[in-house]
XYZ file of C-alpha atoms in Angstrom:
411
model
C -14.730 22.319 -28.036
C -15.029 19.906 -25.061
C -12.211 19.103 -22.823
C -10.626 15.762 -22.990
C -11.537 13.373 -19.802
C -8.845 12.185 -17.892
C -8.850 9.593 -14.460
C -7.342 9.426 -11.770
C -7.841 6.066 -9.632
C -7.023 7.054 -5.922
C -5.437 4.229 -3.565
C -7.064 7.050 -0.917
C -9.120 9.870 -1.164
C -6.562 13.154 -1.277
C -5.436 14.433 2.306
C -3.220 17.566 1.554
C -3.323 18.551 5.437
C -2.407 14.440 6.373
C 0.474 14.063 4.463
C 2.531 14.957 1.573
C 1.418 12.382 -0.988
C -2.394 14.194 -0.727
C -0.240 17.883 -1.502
C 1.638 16.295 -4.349
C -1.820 14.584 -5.442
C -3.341 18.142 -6.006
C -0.351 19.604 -7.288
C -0.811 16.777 -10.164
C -4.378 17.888 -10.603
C -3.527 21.858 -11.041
C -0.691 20.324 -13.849
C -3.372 18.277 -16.053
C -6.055 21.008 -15.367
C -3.892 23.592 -17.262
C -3.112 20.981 -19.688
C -6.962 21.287 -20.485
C -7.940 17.822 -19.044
C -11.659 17.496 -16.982
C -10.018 15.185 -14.342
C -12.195 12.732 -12.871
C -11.260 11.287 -9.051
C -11.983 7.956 -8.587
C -11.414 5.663 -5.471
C -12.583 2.623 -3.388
C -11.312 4.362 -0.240
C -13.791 5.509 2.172
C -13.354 9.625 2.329
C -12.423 10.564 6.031
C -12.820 14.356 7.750
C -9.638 15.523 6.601
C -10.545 14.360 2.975
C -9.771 17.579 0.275
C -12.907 18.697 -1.117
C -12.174 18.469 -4.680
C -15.002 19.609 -6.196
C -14.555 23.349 -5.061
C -11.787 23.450 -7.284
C -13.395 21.655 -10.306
C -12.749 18.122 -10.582
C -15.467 15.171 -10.509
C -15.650 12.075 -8.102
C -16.801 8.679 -7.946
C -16.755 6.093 -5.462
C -15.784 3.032 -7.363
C -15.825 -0.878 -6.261
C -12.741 -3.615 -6.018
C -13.163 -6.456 -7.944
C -16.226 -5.514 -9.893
C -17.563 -5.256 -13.474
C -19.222 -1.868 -12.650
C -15.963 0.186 -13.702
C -15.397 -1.605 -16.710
C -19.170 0.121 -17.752
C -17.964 3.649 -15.444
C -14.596 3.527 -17.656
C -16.564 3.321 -20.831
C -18.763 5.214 -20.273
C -15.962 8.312 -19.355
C -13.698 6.900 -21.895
C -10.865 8.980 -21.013
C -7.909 10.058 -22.919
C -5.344 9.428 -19.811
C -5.412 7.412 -17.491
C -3.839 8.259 -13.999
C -2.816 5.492 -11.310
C -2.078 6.549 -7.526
C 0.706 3.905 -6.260
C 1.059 0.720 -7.960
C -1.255 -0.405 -5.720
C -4.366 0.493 -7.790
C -2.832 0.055 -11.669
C -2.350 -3.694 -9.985
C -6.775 -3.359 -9.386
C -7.382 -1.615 -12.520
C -4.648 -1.681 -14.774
C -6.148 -4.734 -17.002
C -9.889 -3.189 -17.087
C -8.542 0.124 -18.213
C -6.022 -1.705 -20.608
C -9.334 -3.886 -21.800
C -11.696 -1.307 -21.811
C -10.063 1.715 -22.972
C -6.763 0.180 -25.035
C -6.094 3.577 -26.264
C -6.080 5.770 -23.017
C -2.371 6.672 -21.728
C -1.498 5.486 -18.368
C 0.479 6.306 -16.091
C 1.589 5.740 -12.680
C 2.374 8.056 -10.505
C 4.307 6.469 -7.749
C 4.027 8.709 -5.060
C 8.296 7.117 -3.823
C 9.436 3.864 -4.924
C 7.959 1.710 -1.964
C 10.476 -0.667 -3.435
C 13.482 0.606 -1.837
C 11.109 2.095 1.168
C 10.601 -1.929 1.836
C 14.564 -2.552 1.364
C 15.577 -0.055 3.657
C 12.817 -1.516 6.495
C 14.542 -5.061 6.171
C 17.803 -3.575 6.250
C 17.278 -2.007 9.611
C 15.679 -4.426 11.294
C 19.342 -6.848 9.776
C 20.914 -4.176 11.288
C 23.027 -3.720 7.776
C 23.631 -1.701 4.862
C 21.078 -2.059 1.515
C 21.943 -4.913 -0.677
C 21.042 -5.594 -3.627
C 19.493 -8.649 -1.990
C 17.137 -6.474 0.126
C 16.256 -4.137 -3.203
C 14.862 -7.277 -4.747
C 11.966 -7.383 -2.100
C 8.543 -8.799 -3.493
C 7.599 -4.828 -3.053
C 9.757 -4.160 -6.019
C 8.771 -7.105 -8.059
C 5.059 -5.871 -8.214
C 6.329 -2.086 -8.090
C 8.917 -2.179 -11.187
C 6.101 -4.546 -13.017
C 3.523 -1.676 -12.623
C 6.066 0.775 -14.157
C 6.275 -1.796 -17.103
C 2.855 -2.073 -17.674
C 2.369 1.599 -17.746
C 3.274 4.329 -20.763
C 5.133 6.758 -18.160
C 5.970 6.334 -14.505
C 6.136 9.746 -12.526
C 9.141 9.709 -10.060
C 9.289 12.716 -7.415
C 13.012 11.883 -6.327
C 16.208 11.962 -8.983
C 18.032 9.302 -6.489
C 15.147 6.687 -7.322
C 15.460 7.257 -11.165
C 19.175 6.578 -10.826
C 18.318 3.334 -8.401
C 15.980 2.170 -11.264
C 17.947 2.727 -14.309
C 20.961 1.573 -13.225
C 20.498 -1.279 -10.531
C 17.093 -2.460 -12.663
C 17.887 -1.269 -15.922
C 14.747 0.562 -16.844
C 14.355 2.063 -20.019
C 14.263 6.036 -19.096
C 11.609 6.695 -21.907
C 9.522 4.712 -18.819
C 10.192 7.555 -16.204
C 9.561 11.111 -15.693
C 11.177 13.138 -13.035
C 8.228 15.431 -11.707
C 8.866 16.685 -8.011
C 7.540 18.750 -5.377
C 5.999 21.944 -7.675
C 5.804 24.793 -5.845
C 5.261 28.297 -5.752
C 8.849 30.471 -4.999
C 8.725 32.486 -2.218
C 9.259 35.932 -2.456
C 11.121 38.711 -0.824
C 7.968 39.834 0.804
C 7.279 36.526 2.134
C 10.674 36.067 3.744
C 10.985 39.278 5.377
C 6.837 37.868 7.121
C 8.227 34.985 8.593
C 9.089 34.668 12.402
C 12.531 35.492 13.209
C 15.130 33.898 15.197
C 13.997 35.147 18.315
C 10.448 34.983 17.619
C 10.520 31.366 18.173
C 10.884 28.312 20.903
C 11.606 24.793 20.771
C 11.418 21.478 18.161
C 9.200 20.206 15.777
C 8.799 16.867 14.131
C 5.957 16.198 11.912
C 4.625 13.081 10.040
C 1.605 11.183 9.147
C 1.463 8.546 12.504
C -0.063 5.519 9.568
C 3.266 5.925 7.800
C 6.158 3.287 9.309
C 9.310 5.577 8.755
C 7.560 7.934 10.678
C 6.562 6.248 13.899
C 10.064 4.848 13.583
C 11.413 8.528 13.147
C 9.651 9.724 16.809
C 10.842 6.275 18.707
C 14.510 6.759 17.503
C 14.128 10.444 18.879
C 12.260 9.470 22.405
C 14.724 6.676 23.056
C 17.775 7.791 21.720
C 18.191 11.367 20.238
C 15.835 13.784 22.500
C 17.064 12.673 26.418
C 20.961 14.203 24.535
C 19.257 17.661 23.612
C 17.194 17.632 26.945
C 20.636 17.245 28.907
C 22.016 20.382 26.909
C 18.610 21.930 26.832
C 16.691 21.348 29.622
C 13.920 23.694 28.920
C 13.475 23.116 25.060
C 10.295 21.111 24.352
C 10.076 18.289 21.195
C 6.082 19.074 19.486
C 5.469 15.695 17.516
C 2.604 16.557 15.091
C 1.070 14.288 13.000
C -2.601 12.946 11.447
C -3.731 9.373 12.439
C -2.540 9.185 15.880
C -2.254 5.611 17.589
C -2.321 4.500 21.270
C 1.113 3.416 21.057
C 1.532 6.737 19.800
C -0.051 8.312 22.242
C 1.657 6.924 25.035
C 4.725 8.140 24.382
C 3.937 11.767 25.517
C 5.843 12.498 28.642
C 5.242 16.365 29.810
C 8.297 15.845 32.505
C 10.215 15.290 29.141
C 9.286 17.654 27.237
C 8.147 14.741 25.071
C 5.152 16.317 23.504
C 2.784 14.578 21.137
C 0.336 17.146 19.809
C -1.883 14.984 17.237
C -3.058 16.339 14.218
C -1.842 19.564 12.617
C -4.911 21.740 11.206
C -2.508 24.133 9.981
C 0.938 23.091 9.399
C 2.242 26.674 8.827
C 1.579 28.349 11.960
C 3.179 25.412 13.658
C 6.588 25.229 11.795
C 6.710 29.111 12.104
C 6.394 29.107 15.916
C 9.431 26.490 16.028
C 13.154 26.792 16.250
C 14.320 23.547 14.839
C 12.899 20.475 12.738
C 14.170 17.030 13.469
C 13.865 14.702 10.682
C 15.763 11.302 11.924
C 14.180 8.569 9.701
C 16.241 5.351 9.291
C 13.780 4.061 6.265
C 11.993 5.712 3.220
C 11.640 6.704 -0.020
C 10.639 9.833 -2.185
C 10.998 13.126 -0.930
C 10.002 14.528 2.725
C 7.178 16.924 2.645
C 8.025 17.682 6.170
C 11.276 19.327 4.661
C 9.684 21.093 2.311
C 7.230 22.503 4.948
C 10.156 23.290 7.140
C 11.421 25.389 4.590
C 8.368 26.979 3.332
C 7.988 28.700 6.387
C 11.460 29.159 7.376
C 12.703 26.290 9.972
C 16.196 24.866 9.797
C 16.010 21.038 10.250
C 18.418 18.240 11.152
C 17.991 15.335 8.975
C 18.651 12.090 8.647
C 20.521 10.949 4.971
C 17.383 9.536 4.007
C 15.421 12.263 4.980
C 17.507 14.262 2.905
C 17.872 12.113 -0.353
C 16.715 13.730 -3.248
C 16.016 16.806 -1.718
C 18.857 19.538 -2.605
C 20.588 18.075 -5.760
C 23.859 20.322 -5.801
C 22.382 23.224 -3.590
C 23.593 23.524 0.448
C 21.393 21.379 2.786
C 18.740 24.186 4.789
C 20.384 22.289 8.029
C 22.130 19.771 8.822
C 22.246 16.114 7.592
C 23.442 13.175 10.125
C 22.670 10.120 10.895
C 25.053 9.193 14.272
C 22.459 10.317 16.868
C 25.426 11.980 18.983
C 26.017 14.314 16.063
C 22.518 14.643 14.881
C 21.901 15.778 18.587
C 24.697 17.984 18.761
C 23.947 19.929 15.620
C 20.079 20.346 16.697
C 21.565 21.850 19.778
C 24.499 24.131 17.212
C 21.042 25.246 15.409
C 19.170 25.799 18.447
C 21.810 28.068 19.746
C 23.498 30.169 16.809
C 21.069 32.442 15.241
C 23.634 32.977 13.045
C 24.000 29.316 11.774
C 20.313 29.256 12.081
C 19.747 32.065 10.035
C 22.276 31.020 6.858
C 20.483 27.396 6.818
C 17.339 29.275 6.498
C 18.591 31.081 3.464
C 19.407 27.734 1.803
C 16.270 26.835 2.428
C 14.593 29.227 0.491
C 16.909 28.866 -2.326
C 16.530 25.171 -2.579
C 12.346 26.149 -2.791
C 12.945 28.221 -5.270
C 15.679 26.463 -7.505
C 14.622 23.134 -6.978
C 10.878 23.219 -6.528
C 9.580 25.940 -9.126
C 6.238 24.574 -10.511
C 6.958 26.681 -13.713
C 10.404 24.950 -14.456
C 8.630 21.695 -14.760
C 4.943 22.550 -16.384
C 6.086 22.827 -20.144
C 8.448 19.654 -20.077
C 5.922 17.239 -18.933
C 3.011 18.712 -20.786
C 4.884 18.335 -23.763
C 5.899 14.579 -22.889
C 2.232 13.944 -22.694
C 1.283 15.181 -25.704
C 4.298 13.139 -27.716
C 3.045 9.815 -25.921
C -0.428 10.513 -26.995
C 0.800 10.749 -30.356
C 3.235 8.203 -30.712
C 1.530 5.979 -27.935
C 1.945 3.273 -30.162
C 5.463 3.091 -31.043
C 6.153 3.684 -27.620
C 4.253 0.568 -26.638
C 6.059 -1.613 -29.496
C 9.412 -0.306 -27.823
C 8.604 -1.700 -24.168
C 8.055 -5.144 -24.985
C 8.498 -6.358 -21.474
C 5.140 -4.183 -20.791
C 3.631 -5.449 -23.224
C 4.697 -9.107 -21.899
C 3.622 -8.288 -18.067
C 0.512 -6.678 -19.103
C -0.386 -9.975 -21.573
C 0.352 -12.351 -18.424
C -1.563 -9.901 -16.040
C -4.518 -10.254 -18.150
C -4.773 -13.608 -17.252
C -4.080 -14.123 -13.779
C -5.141 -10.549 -11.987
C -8.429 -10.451 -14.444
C -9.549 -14.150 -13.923
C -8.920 -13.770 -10.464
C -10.923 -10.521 -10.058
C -13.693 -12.278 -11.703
C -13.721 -15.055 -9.470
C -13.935 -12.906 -6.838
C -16.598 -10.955 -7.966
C -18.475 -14.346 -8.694
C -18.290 -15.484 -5.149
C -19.072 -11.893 -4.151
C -22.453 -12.168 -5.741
């Protein structure tokens, strides 16, 4: 017997080595592979050299167009069973062709974090003030928590935004799955592999330079965090890693400093092994930080920011240290820097927070599962989100006659 088909519309083309949306983007494709789904990649993106080959490990891809009648015969023609959209971004594109063309196929968004509260968080800082709900209700989250509505199930990576959406939004949790990080544990073997304490030298921050919370991140450290570790540590160096590297980005490497911007990553793991320390210090965001979880994967101890942090250990002990004063967050890099002993308990957390938190095989059956009772009882579950069925009715109208016109004046 066949496999069933199942989409995936890409706002990009999968970068696993970029940043962590393109590891969590593969990670979905492993889950719906053992599922038994032939997934299909589709995007409008233009693939770059760090693009993911996904054909070597089994999955189809099309380059599809915006604004034009060619997917509505593509989608027919594939008629899948599921339907899955990258960032509410591209269930805004597609979300009434898929809903016209294939009425039947399940969709759902994954939404990578809830940009929403990303956006609120921006605003905030640049106020200079704490979230309100004021800033939550950015136009962000208007076209964000619509997207949820308009889709069967929304995939959320971070526990903190389901409680941020059920309670300050009052979405219907039947809407939202929690599916995070899913990993592989580590194992004793692998721990006892990894660079010791005194195998190592000096900082690390890492982060995707396109992404705003992270350029933000590595100014707050240059201007205001790094010359108080340099006074303590005057021969540590800061290594800023990260893909898509700017001239203003550039330009903030300073050698006498120790102020080191290194560019792209090729392979992430050999460069959090060789480091002491990783320095997280992002003022805005959402989801969960993949730097974290690389940090931990290979054994680094980080000081984070709260944000950084959110979502990330549930119960378990923090593998660092979480502040957000830069004095303190400065003084506990230097603590970490310093104590092998500290160092080397953090660590431990670490790994346990991989391996309780994070363990692909605690979260395979569950969602499986809910995908099969959706299929099934898809449409119940449609009849019991009328607001869905109210935002996809009215989205009909303007997104599709809009698309059209474009495509008309296209031609």
């Amino acid at each position: 017997m066949s496999n069933s088909n199942l989409l995936i519309i890409g706002f990009v083309w999968p970068e696993p080595n970029s940043s962590a949306a393109g590891s969590r983007m593969l990670q979905l494709v492993e889950q719906f592979q053992n599922q038994g789904y032939d997934v299909t990649f589709a995007s409008a993106a233009k693939p770059s050299q760090n693009t993911f080959d996904l054909s070597g490990i089994g999955v189809k891809t099309r380059a599809i167009v915006l604004n034009d009648s060619s997917f509505d015969i593509f989608i027919t023609e594939l008629n899948p069973e599921v339907v899955v959209f990258d960032r509410f971004m591209t269930e805004e594109q597609y979300g009434w062709r898929v809903a016209e063309y294939c009425p039947n196929a399940l969709r759902i968004l994954d939404t990578e974090d809830f940009h929403g509260l990303r956006k609120a968080r921006e605003l905030a800082l640049k106020d200079g003030v704490e979230v309100t709900v004021e800033h939550l209700q950015n136009d962000t989250t208007k076209r964000e928590i619509a997207s949820i509505y308009r889709c069967d199930l929304s995939l959320m990576i971070s526990e903190a935004e389901i409680e941020i959406l059920t309670e300050q939004f009052n979405i219907d949790t039947n809407l939202l799955h929690y599916l995070p990080f899913l990993l592989d544990p580590i194992s004793k073997d692998t721990k006892t592999q990894l660079p010791k304490f005194g195998e190592r030298q000096h900082f690390i921050t890492i982060g995707n330079f396109l992404h705003p919370p992270n350029y933000d991140a590595v100014l707050h450290l240059k201007q205001t965090i790094w010359p108080l570790i340099r006074r303590e540590l005057p021969k540590a160096e800061l290594h800023i890693y990260g893909a898509y590297e700017s001239q203003k980005v550039s330009q903030l490497h300073n050698e006498k400093q120790g102020f080191l911007i290194k560019g792209f990553a090729q392979d992430v793991n050999q460069v959090m092994q060789k480091s002491t320390v990783c320095l997280a210090p992002l003022r805005f965001g959402a989801g969960l930080k993949g730097k974290l979880i690389d940090a931990m994967q290979n054994a680094t101890p980080c000081v984070m920011s709260s944000i950084a942090a959110e979502g990330m250990f549930g119960e378990l002990e923090a593998n660092g240290f979480i502040e957000n004063d830069a004095k303190a967050f400065a003084e506990k890099a230097i603590t970490l820097y310093n104590n092998s002993e500290t160092w080397q308990n953090k660590q431990e957390n670490g790994f346990t927070v991989i391996n309780e938190r994070f363990n692909k095989a605690d979260f395979e059956s569950e969602f499986a599962q809910k995908v099969v009772n959706l299929k099934t009882n898809l449409k119940t579950h449609r009849q019991n989100n009328f607001i869905g069925n109210l935002l996809q009715h009215q989205t009909l109208q303007s997104t599709k006659y809009l698309s059209k016109w474009i495509e008309a004046k296209n031609k």
